[in-house]
Structures are given as structure tokens and as C-alpha cells.
Short mmCIF file of C-alpha atoms and ligand atoms in Angstrom, two decimals:
data_model
loop_
_atom_site.label_atom_id
_atom_site.label_comp_id
_atom_site.label_asym_id
_atom_site.label_seq_id
_atom_site.Cartn_x
_atom_site.Cartn_y
_atom_site.Cartn_z
CA UNK A 15 -7.11 10.49 -12.03
CA UNK A 16 -8.51 13.28 -9.76
CA UNK A 17 -9.07 12.74 -6.20
CA UNK A 18 -12.68 12.75 -6.84
CA UNK A 19 -13.17 10.40 -9.41
CA UNK A 20 -10.51 8.21 -7.29
CA UNK A 21 -13.31 8.22 -4.30
CA UNK A 22 -16.14 7.98 -6.65
CA UNK A 23 -14.55 4.61 -7.90
CA UNK A 24 -14.46 3.50 -4.73
CA UNK A 25 -17.63 4.20 -3.81
CA UNK A 26 -19.49 1.24 -3.00
CA UNK A 27 -22.98 2.95 -2.82
CA UNK A 28 -25.78 3.35 -5.17
CA UNK A 29 -25.79 0.39 -8.00
CA UNK A 30 -26.55 1.22 -11.66
CA UNK A 31 -28.36 4.15 -13.41
CA UNK A 32 -24.84 6.31 -13.63
CA UNK A 33 -21.88 6.13 -16.01
CA UNK A 34 -19.64 4.00 -14.67
CA UNK A 35 -15.79 4.86 -13.94
CA UNK A 36 -13.35 4.28 -16.54
CA UNK A 37 -10.99 1.58 -16.03
CA UNK A 38 -7.95 2.79 -14.15
CA UNK A 39 -5.34 0.58 -15.82
CA UNK A 40 -6.96 0.08 -19.16
CA UNK A 41 -4.90 -2.67 -19.45
CA UNK A 42 -6.60 -6.11 -20.16
CA UNK A 43 -4.09 -8.52 -19.05
CA UNK A 44 -3.11 -11.76 -20.99
CA UNK A 45 -1.45 -15.04 -19.63
CA UNK A 46 1.53 -16.80 -21.01
CA UNK A 47 -0.99 -18.55 -23.53
CA UNK A 48 -2.50 -15.34 -24.76
CA UNK A 49 -5.48 -15.90 -22.68
CA UNK A 50 -7.20 -12.61 -21.31
CA UNK A 51 -8.23 -12.27 -17.74
CA UNK A 52 -12.24 -11.55 -18.50
CA UNK A 53 -13.70 -13.47 -15.56
CA UNK A 54 -13.57 -13.38 -11.97
CA UNK A 55 -15.62 -16.29 -9.89
CA UNK A 56 -15.97 -15.10 -6.05
CA UNK A 57 -16.63 -17.50 -3.69
CA UNK A 58 -18.42 -15.72 -0.65
CA UNK A 59 -18.37 -18.76 1.67
CA UNK A 60 -17.07 -22.27 2.23
CA UNK A 61 -20.46 -23.61 3.91
CA UNK A 62 -22.78 -25.40 1.77
CA UNK A 63 -26.64 -26.45 3.07
CA UNK A 64 -26.45 -29.22 0.58
CA UNK A 65 -23.78 -32.27 0.93
CA UNK A 66 -24.08 -32.83 -2.50
CA UNK A 67 -22.61 -36.85 -2.80
CA UNK A 68 -19.89 -35.56 -5.67
CA UNK A 69 -18.79 -32.24 -4.28
CA UNK A 70 -19.11 -31.95 -0.35
CA UNK A 71 -19.58 -36.00 0.73
CA UNK A 72 -21.07 -36.11 4.29
CA UNK A 73 -18.27 -38.38 5.25
CA UNK A 74 -15.53 -35.59 4.84
CA UNK A 75 -17.81 -32.46 5.14
CA UNK A 76 -19.42 -33.79 8.45
CA UNK A 77 -19.90 -31.97 12.07
CA UNK A 78 -16.20 -32.05 12.69
CA UNK A 79 -15.12 -30.18 9.49
CA UNK A 80 -13.30 -27.28 10.33
CA UNK A 81 -14.99 -24.38 7.84
CA UNK A 82 -13.48 -20.90 7.72
CA UNK A 83 -13.92 -18.53 10.65
CA UNK A 84 -15.97 -15.55 10.01
CA UNK A 85 -12.67 -13.28 10.31
CA UNK A 86 -11.22 -15.44 7.71
CA UNK A 87 -13.64 -14.57 5.07
CA UNK A 88 -13.29 -11.56 2.86
CA UNK A 89 -15.10 -8.69 3.85
CA UNK A 90 -17.70 -7.46 1.70
CA UNK A 91 -15.30 -4.03 1.31
CA UNK A 92 -12.39 -6.33 0.65
CA UNK A 93 -14.33 -7.99 -2.02
CA UNK A 94 -15.47 -4.74 -3.41
CA UNK A 95 -11.97 -3.30 -3.65
CA UNK A 96 -10.92 -6.57 -5.27
CA UNK A 97 -13.46 -6.47 -7.86
CA UNK A 98 -12.80 -3.07 -8.59
CA UNK A 99 -9.03 -3.77 -9.46
CA UNK A 100 -9.90 -6.86 -11.23
CA UNK A 101 -12.08 -4.78 -13.55
CA UNK A 102 -9.28 -2.18 -14.13
CA UNK A 103 -7.59 -5.16 -15.28
CA UNK A 104 -10.00 -6.46 -17.63
CA UNK A 105 -12.56 -8.22 -16.14
CA UNK A 106 -16.17 -8.28 -17.50
CA UNK A 107 -17.90 -10.66 -15.78
CA UNK A 108 -18.26 -11.53 -12.24
CA UNK A 109 -19.96 -14.59 -10.82
CA UNK A 110 -20.69 -15.00 -6.87
CA UNK A 111 -20.67 -18.47 -5.81
CA UNK A 112 -19.34 -20.57 -3.04
CA UNK A 113 -19.91 -23.01 -1.03
CA UNK A 114 -23.58 -21.95 -1.40
CA UNK A 115 -23.53 -17.99 -1.51
CA UNK A 116 -27.08 -17.35 -0.21
CA UNK A 117 -26.32 -18.59 2.82
CA UNK A 118 -23.59 -15.67 3.57
CA UNK A 119 -25.61 -13.18 5.45
CA UNK A 120 -26.39 -10.06 4.00
CA UNK A 121 -25.41 -10.80 0.75
CA UNK A 122 -27.59 -8.69 -1.21
CA UNK A 123 -25.45 -5.86 0.47
CA UNK A 124 -22.36 -7.11 -1.70
CA UNK A 125 -24.57 -7.44 -4.58
CA UNK A 126 -25.56 -3.80 -4.27
CA UNK A 127 -21.86 -2.76 -3.55
CA UNK A 128 -20.68 -4.34 -6.95
CA UNK A 129 -23.54 -3.40 -9.10
CA UNK A 130 -22.40 0.07 -8.51
CA UNK A 131 -20.54 -0.84 -12.06
CA UNK A 132 -23.07 -1.50 -14.61
CA UNK A 133 -21.00 -2.51 -17.08
CA UNK A 134 -20.12 -5.75 -15.06
CA UNK A 135 -21.82 -8.89 -16.16
CA UNK A 136 -23.04 -9.75 -12.65
CA UNK A 137 -24.50 -12.78 -11.94
CA UNK A 138 -24.52 -15.78 -9.11
CA UNK A 139 -24.50 -19.62 -8.82
CA UNK A 140 -26.82 -21.26 -6.19
CA UNK A 141 -28.13 -24.40 -5.21
CA UNK A 142 -31.91 -22.63 -5.06
CA UNK A 143 -32.59 -23.92 -1.70
CA UNK A 144 -33.27 -20.12 -0.61
CA UNK A 145 -33.93 -18.62 -3.88
CA UNK A 146 -37.87 -18.29 -3.78
CA UNK A 147 -36.78 -16.31 -0.08
CA UNK A 148 -34.26 -14.43 -1.66
CA UNK A 149 -34.64 -13.72 -5.64
CA UNK A 150 -36.51 -10.13 -5.08
CA UNK A 151 -33.85 -8.71 -2.62
CA UNK A 152 -31.07 -10.07 -5.02
CA UNK A 153 -32.84 -8.75 -8.37
CA UNK A 154 -33.29 -5.10 -6.38
CA UNK A 155 -29.97 -5.16 -5.07
CA UNK A 156 -28.70 -5.22 -8.94
CA UNK A 157 -28.22 -8.87 -9.72
CA UNK A 158 -28.71 -9.47 -13.48
CA UNK A 159 -29.06 -13.42 -13.64
CA UNK A 160 -28.98 -16.42 -12.08
CA UNK A 161 -27.37 -20.12 -12.62
CA UNK A 162 -29.44 -22.75 -10.68
CA UNK A 163 -27.57 -26.17 -10.12
CA UNK A 164 -30.21 -28.73 -10.45
CA UNK A 165 -29.12 -32.64 -11.01
CA UNK A 166 -32.69 -34.30 -11.26
CA UNK A 167 -36.38 -33.74 -11.38
CA UNK A 168 -36.88 -36.95 -9.57
CA UNK A 169 -37.59 -36.24 -5.72
CA UNK A 170 -35.89 -39.47 -4.64
CA UNK A 171 -32.75 -38.93 -6.49
CA UNK A 172 -32.63 -35.24 -5.81
CA UNK A 173 -32.89 -35.86 -2.17
CA UNK A 174 -30.20 -38.75 -2.25
CA UNK A 175 -27.81 -36.58 -4.35
CA UNK A 176 -28.09 -33.38 -2.13
CA UNK A 177 -28.08 -35.72 0.56
CA UNK A 178 -29.54 -33.42 3.09
CA UNK A 179 -33.31 -34.74 1.90
CA UNK A 180 -34.21 -31.51 0.42
CA UNK A 181 -37.17 -31.89 -2.13
CA UNK A 182 -37.11 -30.76 -5.69
CA UNK A 183 -40.33 -28.55 -5.33
CA UNK A 184 -38.54 -26.03 -3.54
CA UNK A 185 -35.91 -25.70 -5.83
CA UNK A 186 -38.15 -25.46 -8.88
CA UNK A 187 -40.08 -22.61 -6.94
CA UNK A 188 -37.30 -20.58 -6.36
CA UNK A 189 -36.60 -20.70 -9.94
CA UNK A 190 -39.74 -19.76 -10.61
CA UNK A 191 -39.54 -16.80 -8.43
CA UNK A 192 -36.23 -15.98 -9.81
CA UNK A 193 -37.89 -15.84 -13.26
CA UNK A 194 -41.06 -13.62 -11.99
CA UNK A 195 -38.58 -11.29 -10.52
CA UNK A 196 -36.52 -10.61 -14.04
CA UNK A 197 -33.16 -12.77 -13.09
CA UNK A 198 -33.00 -13.95 -16.54
CA UNK A 199 -31.74 -15.40 -18.60
CA UNK A 200 -32.03 -18.55 -16.08
CA UNK A 201 -29.53 -21.08 -16.65
CA UNK A 202 -29.93 -24.41 -15.14
CA UNK A 203 -27.00 -26.71 -14.57
CA UNK A 204 -27.00 -30.31 -14.23
CA UNK A 205 -24.09 -32.37 -13.34
CA UNK A 206 -24.62 -35.87 -14.81
CA UNK A 207 -23.07 -38.84 -12.97
CA UNK A 208 -23.31 -42.50 -14.91
CA UNK A 209 -25.59 -44.53 -12.76
CA UNK A 210 -26.71 -41.76 -10.40
CA UNK A 211 -28.90 -39.39 -12.60
CA UNK A 212 -28.21 -40.25 -16.37
CA UNK A 213 -31.75 -41.30 -16.73
CA UNK A 214 -33.01 -37.68 -15.72
CA UNK A 215 -31.41 -35.99 -18.86
CA UNK A 216 -34.41 -36.23 -20.99
CA UNK A 217 -37.16 -35.70 -18.31
CA UNK A 218 -34.98 -32.61 -17.71
CA UNK A 219 -34.55 -31.62 -21.15
CA UNK A 220 -38.42 -31.93 -21.72
CA UNK A 221 -39.32 -30.14 -18.50
CA UNK A 222 -37.17 -26.95 -19.12
CA UNK A 223 -37.16 -26.86 -22.92
CA UNK A 224 -40.89 -24.96 -22.79
CA UNK A 225 -39.98 -22.75 -20.07
CA UNK A 226 -37.43 -21.06 -21.46
CA UNK A 227 -34.71 -21.57 -19.39
CA UNK A 228 -31.27 -22.58 -20.64
CA UNK A 229 -30.18 -26.39 -19.51
CA UNK A 230 -26.69 -27.08 -19.55
CA UNK A 231 -25.39 -30.89 -18.79
CA UNK A 232 -22.10 -30.68 -17.03
CA UNK A 233 -19.40 -33.53 -17.05
CA UNK A 234 -18.76 -34.90 -13.69
CA UNK A 235 -15.52 -33.82 -13.31
CA UNK A 236 -12.01 -34.81 -10.82
CA UNK A 237 -12.48 -31.26 -9.00
CA UNK A 238 -11.25 -31.64 -5.33
CA UNK A 239 -9.73 -34.78 -3.80
CA UNK A 240 -12.88 -36.04 -1.93
CA UNK A 241 -15.53 -37.01 -4.60
CA UNK A 242 -13.97 -40.35 -5.50
CA UNK A 243 -13.98 -39.19 -9.19
CA UNK A 244 -13.61 -42.13 -11.68
CA UNK A 245 -13.70 -41.84 -15.68
CA UNK A 246 -16.30 -44.57 -15.87
CA UNK A 247 -18.50 -42.11 -14.05
CA UNK A 248 -18.43 -39.42 -16.79
CA UNK A 249 -21.21 -39.34 -19.52
CA UNK A 250 -19.51 -37.72 -22.41
CA UNK A 251 -21.37 -34.56 -24.10
CA UNK A 252 -21.01 -36.44 -27.22
CA UNK A 253 -23.70 -39.57 -25.48
CA UNK A 254 -26.17 -36.79 -24.48
CA UNK A 255 -26.12 -35.00 -27.64
CA UNK A 256 -27.12 -38.28 -29.48
CA UNK A 257 -29.64 -39.25 -26.61
CA UNK A 258 -31.21 -36.04 -26.59
CA UNK A 259 -31.38 -35.50 -30.61
CA UNK A 260 -33.37 -38.84 -30.89
CA UNK A 261 -36.21 -37.50 -29.08
CA UNK A 262 -35.83 -33.66 -29.51
CA UNK A 263 -34.16 -32.86 -32.61
CA UNK A 264 -31.49 -30.26 -31.90
CA UNK A 265 -28.87 -27.95 -34.02
CA UNK A 266 -25.58 -26.64 -32.86
CA UNK A 267 -25.17 -22.64 -32.18
CA UNK A 268 -22.47 -20.56 -32.65
CA UNK A 269 -20.57 -19.59 -29.25
CA UNK A 270 -21.63 -16.20 -27.47
CA UNK A 271 -18.18 -15.30 -27.09
CA UNK A 272 -14.59 -16.78 -27.08
CA UNK A 273 -14.21 -18.29 -23.80
CA UNK A 274 -17.57 -19.83 -23.26
CA UNK A 275 -17.38 -22.90 -21.39
CA UNK A 276 -21.07 -24.26 -22.78
CA UNK A 277 -21.08 -25.81 -26.17
CA UNK A 278 -24.28 -24.17 -27.38
CA UNK A 279 -27.32 -26.15 -29.00
CA UNK A 280 -30.72 -25.35 -30.02
CA UNK A 281 -34.23 -27.16 -30.48
CA UNK A 282 -34.89 -27.38 -34.03
CA UNK A 283 -39.01 -26.54 -33.27
CA UNK A 284 -37.24 -23.12 -32.02
CA UNK A 285 -38.39 -23.92 -28.38
CA UNK A 286 -34.94 -23.00 -27.11
CA UNK A 287 -31.38 -23.73 -26.19
CA UNK A 288 -29.46 -26.10 -24.13
CA UNK A 289 -25.78 -26.50 -23.23
CA UNK A 290 -23.19 -29.01 -22.70
CA UNK A 291 -20.00 -28.36 -20.65
CA UNK A 292 -17.48 -31.08 -21.43
CA UNK A 293 -14.35 -30.10 -19.44
CA UNK A 294 -13.24 -33.74 -18.90
CA UNK A 295 -13.80 -35.18 -22.55
CA UNK A 296 -13.29 -31.48 -24.68
CA UNK A 297 -11.06 -29.53 -22.27
CA UNK A 298 -11.49 -25.74 -23.02
CA UNK A 299 -8.23 -24.69 -21.40
CA UNK A 300 -7.33 -22.89 -24.77
CA UNK A 301 -10.05 -20.40 -24.18
CA UNK A 302 -9.99 -19.98 -20.48
CA UNK A 303 -10.22 -16.67 -19.34
CA UNK A 304 -11.20 -17.41 -15.54
CA UNK A 305 -9.83 -16.33 -12.34
CA UNK A 306 -11.16 -17.68 -8.90
CA UNK A 307 -11.14 -16.10 -5.87
CA UNK A 308 -11.77 -18.24 -2.38
CA UNK A 309 -13.87 -17.09 0.43
CA UNK A 310 -10.65 -16.42 2.42
CA UNK A 311 -8.96 -14.28 -0.59
CA UNK A 312 -6.65 -16.98 -2.23
CA UNK A 313 -6.23 -16.51 -5.85
CA UNK A 314 -6.69 -19.12 -8.26
CA UNK A 315 -5.94 -19.35 -11.86
CA UNK A 316 -7.19 -22.87 -12.63
CA UNK A 317 -10.37 -25.03 -11.18
CA UNK A 318 -7.90 -27.82 -10.73
CA UNK A 319 -4.98 -25.74 -8.89
CA UNK A 320 -3.32 -27.13 -6.15
CA UNK A 321 -2.04 -23.68 -4.71
CA UNK A 322 -3.36 -20.26 -4.89
CA UNK A 323 -2.05 -16.98 -4.43
CA UNK A 324 -2.90 -14.98 -0.44
CA UNK A 325 -4.46 -11.66 -1.48
CA UNK A 326 -6.29 -11.00 2.02
CA UNK A 327 -2.80 -10.80 3.73
CA UNK A 328 -1.78 -8.04 1.02
CA UNK A 329 -4.73 -6.26 1.62
CA UNK A 330 -4.92 -6.60 5.67
CA UNK A 331 -1.42 -5.36 5.83
CA UNK A 332 -2.48 -2.11 4.35
CA UNK A 333 -1.24 -2.58 0.90
CA UNK A 334 -2.10 0.27 -1.85
CA UNK A 335 -4.18 -0.22 -5.08
CA UNK A 336 -1.24 0.02 -7.00
CA UNK A 337 0.56 -2.79 -4.82
CA UNK A 338 -2.74 -4.90 -5.28
CA UNK A 339 -2.83 -4.37 -8.76
CA UNK A 340 0.86 -5.53 -9.27
CA UNK A 341 -0.15 -8.79 -7.30
CA UNK A 342 -2.81 -9.48 -9.91
CA UNK A 343 -0.37 -8.44 -12.97
CA UNK A 344 2.06 -10.94 -11.74
CA UNK A 345 -0.20 -13.63 -11.29
CA UNK A 346 -2.10 -13.70 -14.41
CA UNK A 347 0.72 -13.03 -16.47
CA UNK A 348 2.71 -16.12 -15.27
CA UNK A 349 -0.38 -18.06 -15.61
CA UNK A 350 0.08 -21.34 -17.83
CA UNK A 351 -2.44 -23.66 -16.37
CA UNK A 352 -3.74 -26.19 -18.66
CA UNK A 353 -4.86 -29.25 -15.98
CA UNK A 354 -7.80 -30.55 -18.48
CA UNK A 355 -5.88 -30.89 -21.43
CA UNK A 356 -3.45 -33.27 -19.42
CA UNK A 357 -5.82 -34.86 -17.45
CA UNK A 358 -4.61 -38.69 -16.84
CA UNK A 359 -5.94 -41.13 -14.03
CA UNK A 360 -2.79 -39.95 -12.05
CA UNK A 361 -3.51 -36.20 -12.08
CA UNK A 362 -7.11 -36.76 -11.15
CA UNK A 363 -5.30 -37.96 -7.90
CA UNK A 364 -3.42 -35.02 -7.32
CA UNK A 365 -4.52 -32.87 -3.80
CA UNK A 366 -6.30 -30.31 -5.29
CA UNK A 367 -8.44 -27.87 -3.68
CA UNK A 368 -12.33 -28.44 -2.90
CA UNK A 369 -14.79 -26.81 -5.38
CA UNK A 370 -16.75 -25.93 -2.46
CA UNK A 371 -13.70 -24.15 -1.34
CA UNK A 372 -12.23 -22.18 -4.68
CA UNK A 373 -16.10 -21.55 -5.89
CA UNK A 374 -17.88 -23.52 -8.47
N1 SAM B 14 -23.99 -24.06 -4.07
C1 SAM B 14 -23.69 -23.43 -5.34
C2 SAM B 14 -24.31 -24.11 -6.48
O1 SAM B 14 -24.88 -25.38 -6.01
O2 SAM B 14 -24.79 -24.01 -7.72
C3 SAM B 14 -22.57 -22.87 -5.83
C4 SAM B 14 -21.37 -24.03 -5.70
S1 SAM B 14 -21.27 -25.43 -6.54
C5 SAM B 14 -19.50 -25.86 -6.24
C6 SAM B 14 -21.45 -24.90 -8.64
C7 SAM B 14 -21.33 -25.68 -9.48
O3 SAM B 14 -20.34 -26.91 -9.35
C8 SAM B 14 -22.49 -26.60 -9.25
O4 SAM B 14 -23.24 -26.53 -10.33
C9 SAM B 14 -22.27 -28.20 -8.78
O5 SAM B 14 -23.03 -28.94 -9.29
C10 SAM B 14 -20.80 -28.06 -9.68
N2 SAM B 14 -20.07 -29.36 -9.28
C11 SAM B 14 -19.32 -29.57 -8.14
N3 SAM B 14 -18.98 -30.50 -7.97
C12 SAM B 14 -18.66 -30.79 -9.47
C13 SAM B 14 -17.84 -31.96 -10.08
N4 SAM B 14 -17.24 -32.96 -9.24
N5 SAM B 14 -18.18 -32.12 -11.36
C14 SAM B 14 -19.10 -31.47 -11.84
N6 SAM B 14 -19.56 -30.06 -11.65
C15 SAM B 14 -19.48 -30.19 -9.93
#
């Protein structure tokens, strides 16, 4: 590659509106099970303004909890460089997450830097609490769409689940703002926990059905080691499909692409789509194409991992692109994870990294 092309490749500047540079290595990586490296989820902070009881319980993530220092976080320049190299190795989809990504200062600057490659599907997962204020800036920076986590429409249940007394109305307004500025299609993720919010499944389905937003139900997972997960808290997707189908008839749809996590269904009356993410009862390890980068630059190849690979030290030691690429290749081609296929009550007790740290 010529030096001018190389410097263009590194240019964090103007998003979109140009021909993105060619992928340098032209080598989509495959792991030991033939799974391609396709998605990169990037956690930009381990902090969150919610304390969802199933994710960051207050008893663990309280006042004394040691979150990462600013200097420990990957800088936007470091993240941008890694995105470039992962893209070179086949990554097509980038999801910004956390913690709560919108609490990271000037996030729209990072979005703008990554949006430079307009062939990337660039999206973000948020609890929606700051979306009303930030949606327009994110959109202007080049963000394509958003996924908003929302576990209940019942204000009392929602406040209890986020455990910081945050009102549901503010999240709903954030979703409307995101729709208005064009962060579409909007997906809404609802984690269903038996006995906590399973009675809200139908109200959620009714509410989002006519709005054109894609509601997805997520089985409560044994991520991390602090959320007190038990199999009896999981509501299997099958059960939800049946309950919804009784009132609002639905039929299955084809997957959009190999590796898509949600099983897609649509309402028979043509009013939209709905999804089920069943990582407990129907593990999808076989098609998992996701890598996860923690806020401090540890790379994980499974949501249920106990160990990552340190990219921050490598970057900060002055490594070349070729050296970083070599480590990406080494990690992905050695990947053999299939935790969800092997889950038992015993594996659920392993000391896995927390979801707020690794990125949801
Ligand atoms: N703060 C952002 C948000 O709320 O979307 C991004 C990070 S959050 C960890 C990402 C997603 O993980 C959220 O949809 C959350 O509900 C989900 N999540 C967290 N813990 C979970 C668990 N134990 N089982 C299933 N989903 C979980």
C-alpha cells in the first residue's frame, strides 16, 4: 500500500461520503470451528448510571467499587486504530457498548472517527437514559442505528429493576427522539426474569408492535459472577412465543444473516417484527462471530470468558500494525469457545468477567 493510502487509512477525520479504503489484509479470519470474525463489540466504559439488579447489583457495584481510571481506558485513537485493524481482518459490524456508553464523554467524537468507514454497520446499545439529549449528535456523527434496553413499561417495575429510581417515561422519550433523528431501525431489548417482569411481556409486545420498533426478548443469562443467576429465573423463549402467539399471532422469519443472535418472527397482521434471543435454552455458539473488547483493551472471544488478551499493553508498547494484526490473528484462529453449549449448574458458578466490564 502506498504511504498516502496508509495515511488515509489512519485518518480519523470526516465520516462517510467517500469510498472507504480497501481492507488491507483481505483475510476474514476463521476460528477452529470455522466461525468468521465478523462483529466487534467495544465497551467504552465499565461505568453505568443504572444498577440493574441482574447486571450491576448495588451490593457489588456500590460506592466502594473500583471502576477503571481514565488512564486505563483505551483512548478514542486507540479504539479507532483497533477498529481499522479488525476491519482489515473481516469485521463488518461494530457495536459500541459498556457499561453505559453514553456516559463516556464526547462519545460522538469516537462515533465520527469510526463512521469514516461507511461500509461498517455501526451501532450502539444503550439504556436510553441519555438518549433524548444525545440522539441528534450521535446521528450527526454518523451512528446508523441504536438498540435500547428496556425491561418494563410499568414504571414501578422499571424503577425497581434499574435500582436508581429512573422513570420509564424518560427512556420512552429517548427512543422517540432516536426515531425522529433517524437512528433506524430501532431495536428494544427486554431481559425477561421470571417473577420479576415476565408479566410485562405482553404489554411490551402490544406497545412496540404498532410503532415499528423491533422488540427482542432476551433470556436471563449467567454472565458474570454477581447476579445470582439460577435456571428457574430463565423464561424460555418457547414459552414467550406461545404466550404472544395466543393474543398476537406470529410466524417465524428467515435469519437475515448467518450468526444473527435473534430468532426473528413477524406479526401475521403485517404490523412488524419481534425477536427472541435464547442463549440459554437454544445456544448459538456454532454461529457466533463476535469478539469483545473491554474498555481497557482486553479482547474476549466469548461473553462467558474467564480470561482475555491484553491489547492495550501491546499498543502502548509502540507495537506496529503488523504486530497488532498478528495478535488478532493468533487469538481468533485459536478460538474454540462454546460456553453456552456446555452450560451446566457448575459452569454457571465459574468466575466469568462481568457483562458491564466486557460489554453487552
Ligand atoms: N448500558 C447499556 C444497556 O443497558 O444496553 C449497554 C450495556 S448492557 C450490559 C447490554 C445488555 O446486556 C442490556 O440489554 C442488558 O439488559 C443485557 N444484560 C445484562 N445482564 C444480562 C443478563 N444477566 N442476562 C441477559 N442480558 C443481560
